Structures are given as C-alpha cells and as structure tokens.
PDB file of C-alpha atoms in Angstrom:
ATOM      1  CA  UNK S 224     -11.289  10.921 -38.421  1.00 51.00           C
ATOM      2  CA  UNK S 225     -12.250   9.498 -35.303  1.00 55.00           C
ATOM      3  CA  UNK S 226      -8.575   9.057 -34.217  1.00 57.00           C
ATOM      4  CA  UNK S 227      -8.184  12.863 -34.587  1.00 57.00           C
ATOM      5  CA  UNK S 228     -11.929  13.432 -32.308  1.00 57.00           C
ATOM      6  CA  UNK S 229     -10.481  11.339 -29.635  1.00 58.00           C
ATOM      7  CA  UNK S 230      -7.004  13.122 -29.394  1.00 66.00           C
ATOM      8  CA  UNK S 231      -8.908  16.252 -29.609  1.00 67.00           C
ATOM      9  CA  UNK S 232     -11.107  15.250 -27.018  1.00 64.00           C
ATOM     10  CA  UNK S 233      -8.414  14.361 -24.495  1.00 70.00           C
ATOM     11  CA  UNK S 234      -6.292  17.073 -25.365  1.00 71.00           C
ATOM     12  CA  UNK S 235      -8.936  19.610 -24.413  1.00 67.00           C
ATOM     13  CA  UNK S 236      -9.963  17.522 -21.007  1.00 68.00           C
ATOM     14  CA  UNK S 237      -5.630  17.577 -20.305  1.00 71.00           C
ATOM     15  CA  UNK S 238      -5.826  21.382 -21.204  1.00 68.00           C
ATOM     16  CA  UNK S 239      -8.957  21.819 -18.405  1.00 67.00           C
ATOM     17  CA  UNK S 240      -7.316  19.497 -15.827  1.00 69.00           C
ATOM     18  CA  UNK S 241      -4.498  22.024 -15.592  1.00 69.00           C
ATOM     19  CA  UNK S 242      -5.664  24.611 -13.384  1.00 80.00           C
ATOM     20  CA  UNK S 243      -8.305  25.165 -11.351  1.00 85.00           C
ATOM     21  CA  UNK S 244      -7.858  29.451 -12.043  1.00 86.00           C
ATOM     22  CA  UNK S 245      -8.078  28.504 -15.415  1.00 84.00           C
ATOM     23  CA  UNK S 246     -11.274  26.671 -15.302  1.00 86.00           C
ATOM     24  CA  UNK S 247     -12.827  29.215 -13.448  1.00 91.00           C
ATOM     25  CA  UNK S 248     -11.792  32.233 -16.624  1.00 89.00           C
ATOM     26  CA  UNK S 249     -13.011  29.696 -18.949  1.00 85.00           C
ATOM     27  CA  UNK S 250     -16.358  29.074 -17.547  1.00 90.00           C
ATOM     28  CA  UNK S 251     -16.548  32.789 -16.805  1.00 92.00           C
ATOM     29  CA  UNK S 252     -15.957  33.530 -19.880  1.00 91.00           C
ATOM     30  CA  UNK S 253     -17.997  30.981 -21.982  1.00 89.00           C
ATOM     31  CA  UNK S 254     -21.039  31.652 -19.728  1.00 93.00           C
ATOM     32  CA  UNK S 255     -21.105  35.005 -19.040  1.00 93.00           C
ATOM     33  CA  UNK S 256     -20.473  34.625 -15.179  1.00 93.00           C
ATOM     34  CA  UNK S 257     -18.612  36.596 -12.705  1.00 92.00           C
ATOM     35  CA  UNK S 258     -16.871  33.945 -10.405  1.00 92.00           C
ATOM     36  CA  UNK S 259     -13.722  35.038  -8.043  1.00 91.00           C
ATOM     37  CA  UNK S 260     -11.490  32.345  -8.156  1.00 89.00           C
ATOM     38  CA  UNK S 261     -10.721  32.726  -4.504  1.00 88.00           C
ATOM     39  CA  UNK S 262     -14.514  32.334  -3.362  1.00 88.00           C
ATOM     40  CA  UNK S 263     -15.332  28.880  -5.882  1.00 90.00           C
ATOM     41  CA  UNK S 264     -14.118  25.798  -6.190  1.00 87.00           C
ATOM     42  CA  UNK S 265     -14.831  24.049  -9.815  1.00 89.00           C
ATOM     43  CA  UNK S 266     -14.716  20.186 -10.025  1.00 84.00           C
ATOM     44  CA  UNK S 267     -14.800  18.170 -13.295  1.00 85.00           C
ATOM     45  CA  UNK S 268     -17.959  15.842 -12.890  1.00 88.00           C
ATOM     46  CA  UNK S 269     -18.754  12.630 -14.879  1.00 87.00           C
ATOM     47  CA  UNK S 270     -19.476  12.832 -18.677  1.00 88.00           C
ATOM     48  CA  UNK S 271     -20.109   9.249 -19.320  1.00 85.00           C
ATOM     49  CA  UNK S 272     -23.842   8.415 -18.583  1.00 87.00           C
ATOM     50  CA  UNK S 273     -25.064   4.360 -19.657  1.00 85.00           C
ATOM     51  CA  UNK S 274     -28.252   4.364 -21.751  1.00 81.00           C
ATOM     52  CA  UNK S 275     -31.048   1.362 -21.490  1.00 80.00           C
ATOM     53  CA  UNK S 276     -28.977  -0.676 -24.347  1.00 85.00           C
ATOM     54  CA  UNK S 277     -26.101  -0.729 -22.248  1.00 87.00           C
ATOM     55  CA  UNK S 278     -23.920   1.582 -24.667  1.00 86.00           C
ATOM     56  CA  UNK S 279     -22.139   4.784 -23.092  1.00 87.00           C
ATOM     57  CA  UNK S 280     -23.188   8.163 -24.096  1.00 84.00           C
ATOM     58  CA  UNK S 281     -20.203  10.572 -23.677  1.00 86.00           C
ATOM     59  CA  UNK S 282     -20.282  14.429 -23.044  1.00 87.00           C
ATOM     60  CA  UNK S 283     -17.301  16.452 -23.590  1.00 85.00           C
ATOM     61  CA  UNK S 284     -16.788  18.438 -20.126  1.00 88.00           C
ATOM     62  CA  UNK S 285     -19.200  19.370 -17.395  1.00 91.00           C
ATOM     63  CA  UNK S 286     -18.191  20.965 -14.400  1.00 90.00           C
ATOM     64  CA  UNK S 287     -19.513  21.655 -10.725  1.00 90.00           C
ATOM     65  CA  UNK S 288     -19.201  24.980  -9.115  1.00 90.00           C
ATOM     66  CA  UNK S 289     -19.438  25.140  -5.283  1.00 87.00           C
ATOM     67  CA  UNK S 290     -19.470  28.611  -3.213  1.00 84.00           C
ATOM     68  CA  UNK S 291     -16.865  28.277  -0.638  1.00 80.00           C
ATOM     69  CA  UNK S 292     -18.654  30.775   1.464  1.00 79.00           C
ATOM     70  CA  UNK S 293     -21.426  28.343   2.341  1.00 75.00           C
ATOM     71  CA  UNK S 294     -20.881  25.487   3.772  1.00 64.00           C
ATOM     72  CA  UNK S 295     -24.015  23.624   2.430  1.00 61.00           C
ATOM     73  CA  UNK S 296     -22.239  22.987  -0.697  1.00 54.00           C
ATOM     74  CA  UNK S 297     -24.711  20.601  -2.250  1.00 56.00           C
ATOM     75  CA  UNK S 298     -27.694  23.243  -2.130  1.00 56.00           C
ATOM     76  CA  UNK S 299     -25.096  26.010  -3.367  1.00 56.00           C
ATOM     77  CA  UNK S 300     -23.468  24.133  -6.698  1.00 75.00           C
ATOM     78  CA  UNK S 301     -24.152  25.405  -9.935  1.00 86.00           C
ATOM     79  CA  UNK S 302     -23.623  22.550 -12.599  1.00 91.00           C
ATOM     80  CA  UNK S 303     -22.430  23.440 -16.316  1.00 94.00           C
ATOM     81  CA  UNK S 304     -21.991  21.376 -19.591  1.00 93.00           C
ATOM     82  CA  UNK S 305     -19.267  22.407 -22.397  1.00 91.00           C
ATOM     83  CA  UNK S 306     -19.262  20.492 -25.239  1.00 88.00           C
ATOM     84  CA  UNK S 307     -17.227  21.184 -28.421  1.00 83.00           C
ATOM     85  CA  UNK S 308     -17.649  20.554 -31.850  1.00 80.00           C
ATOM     86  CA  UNK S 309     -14.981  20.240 -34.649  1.00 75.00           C
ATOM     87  CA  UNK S 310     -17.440  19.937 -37.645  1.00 77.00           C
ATOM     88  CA  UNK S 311     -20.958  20.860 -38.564  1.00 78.00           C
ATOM     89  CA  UNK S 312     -23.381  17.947 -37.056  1.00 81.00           C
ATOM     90  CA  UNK S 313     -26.969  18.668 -37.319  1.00 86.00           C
ATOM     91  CA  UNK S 314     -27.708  15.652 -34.359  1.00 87.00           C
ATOM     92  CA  UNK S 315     -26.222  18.458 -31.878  1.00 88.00           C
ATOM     93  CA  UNK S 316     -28.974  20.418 -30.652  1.00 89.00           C
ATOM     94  CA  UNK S 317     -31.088  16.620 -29.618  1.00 91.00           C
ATOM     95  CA  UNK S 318     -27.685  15.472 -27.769  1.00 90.00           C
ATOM     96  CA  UNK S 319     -26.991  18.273 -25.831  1.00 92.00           C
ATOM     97  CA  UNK S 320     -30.434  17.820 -24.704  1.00 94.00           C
ATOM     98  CA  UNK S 321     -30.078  14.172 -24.031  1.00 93.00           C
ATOM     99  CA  UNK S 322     -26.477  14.859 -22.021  1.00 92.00           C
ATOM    100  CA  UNK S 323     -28.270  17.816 -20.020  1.00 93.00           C
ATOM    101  CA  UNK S 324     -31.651  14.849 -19.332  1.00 93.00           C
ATOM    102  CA  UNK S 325     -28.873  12.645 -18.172  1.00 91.00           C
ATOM    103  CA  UNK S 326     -26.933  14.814 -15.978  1.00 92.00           C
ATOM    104  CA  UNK S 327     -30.739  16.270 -14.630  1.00 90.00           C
ATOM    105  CA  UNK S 328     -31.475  12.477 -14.021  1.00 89.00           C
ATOM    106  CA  UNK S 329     -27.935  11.989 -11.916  1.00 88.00           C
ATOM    107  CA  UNK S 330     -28.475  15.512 -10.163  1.00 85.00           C
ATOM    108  CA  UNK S 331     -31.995  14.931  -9.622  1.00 84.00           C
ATOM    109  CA  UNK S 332     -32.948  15.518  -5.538  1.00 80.00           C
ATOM    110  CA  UNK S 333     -36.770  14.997  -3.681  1.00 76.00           C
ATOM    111  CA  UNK S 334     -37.478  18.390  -1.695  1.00 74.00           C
ATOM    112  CA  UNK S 335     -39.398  18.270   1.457  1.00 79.00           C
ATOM    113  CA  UNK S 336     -42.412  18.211  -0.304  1.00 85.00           C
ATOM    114  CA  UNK S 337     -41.314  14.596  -1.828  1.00 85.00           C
ATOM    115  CA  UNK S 338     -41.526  16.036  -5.848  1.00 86.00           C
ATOM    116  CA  UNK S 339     -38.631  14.833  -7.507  1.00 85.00           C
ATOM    117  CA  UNK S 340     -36.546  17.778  -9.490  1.00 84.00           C
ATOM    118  CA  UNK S 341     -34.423  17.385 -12.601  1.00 86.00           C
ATOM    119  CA  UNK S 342     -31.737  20.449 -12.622  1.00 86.00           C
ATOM    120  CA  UNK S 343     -30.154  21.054 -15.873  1.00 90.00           C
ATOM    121  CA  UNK S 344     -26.890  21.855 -16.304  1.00 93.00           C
ATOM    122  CA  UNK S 345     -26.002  25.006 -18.018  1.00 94.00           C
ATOM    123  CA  UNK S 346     -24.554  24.149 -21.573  1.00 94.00           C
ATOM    124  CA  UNK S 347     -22.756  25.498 -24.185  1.00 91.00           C
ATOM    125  CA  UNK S 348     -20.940  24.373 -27.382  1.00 89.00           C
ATOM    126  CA  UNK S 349     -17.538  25.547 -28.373  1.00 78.00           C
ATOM    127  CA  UNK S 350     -16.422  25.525 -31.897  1.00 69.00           C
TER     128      UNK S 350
END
C-alpha cells in the first residue's frame, strides 16, 4: 500500500509540473480564486520540512503565487497548500496544521516594527 501512495504521489506532482496554465485552473478552481493566467506566475515551493528528531515531514503540493503586475513580488505572493488523500485518516486535520506551522515557520518575515509573523498557507485536501 505504500508503493501505490508513493506512485500516486509522484504521479499527481508529474501531472502539476506540466503546465503552468494548468496550475493556475487548478488552484482557481480548488480555492475559489479568480487568477488570469497572463497576470500570475505559480511556482511549486518545498514540501519537505525536517522536524527536531531529524525525520522529514512531507506535504503533498504547495504552491506560490506572485502578481506580475508588481514588482515587489515577495510582499505580493499568496502561498497555498494542496494535499490529497486516498483513504479515510483521522490524523489529517492535526497534519495539515503541522505542514501549514511549518511552511508559516519558513515564510515567517520581521516587519518594521521587529514582531515576527507566521503566514499560513491556504490549504485544502483533495480526495
């Protein structure tokens, strides 16, 4: 069974790697956005985060949309999470949570006013 997760998993990431039109319909689609794919540009961002034991937690996809419009891209991206799920796992709900911490923790920036900020990514799960 965990053969089959793994081909799954890379199938899906090969299907998503395909196009960047298509990425943009997909995330459009599964989070009720509006994007023109001539004024975005989507990137595929790391999924693999290392906890304190030194093992690798692994998210599915997440993705970073910039607005080409602006050329401050890093204050106009708007990170999202897509993580799907091939049987019923009732740990789900606590790792999505834990892969949107870790993906806060990697995004996190200090604002002129020195406070650290943790920005979530916007996540779904796809059955």
């Amino acid at each position: 069974m965990k053969q089959e997760k793994v081909k799954l998993d890379e199938i899906l990431k090969f299907l998503f790697n395909s196009s960047e039109k298509v990425l943009v319909k997909l995330l459009n689609s599964m989070f009720d956005e509006n994007f023109k794919e001539d004024e975005v540009s989507v990137t595929i961002t790391n999924s693999e985060f290392v906890e304190d034991t030194l093992e690798i937690l692994r998210g599915d996809m997440f993705f970073k949309i910039f607005d080409k419009a602006n050329k401050d891209f890093e204050k106009h991206k708007m990170n999202y999470h897509l993580e799907f799920q091939t049987k019923n796992d009732n740990t789900m709900i606590i790792r999505m949570f834990e892969y949107g911490f870790r993906k806060g923790k990697e995004n996190a920036n200090e604002g002129k006013d020195n406070i650290k900020r943790l920005y979530f990514p916007k996540q779904k799960v796809g059955l």
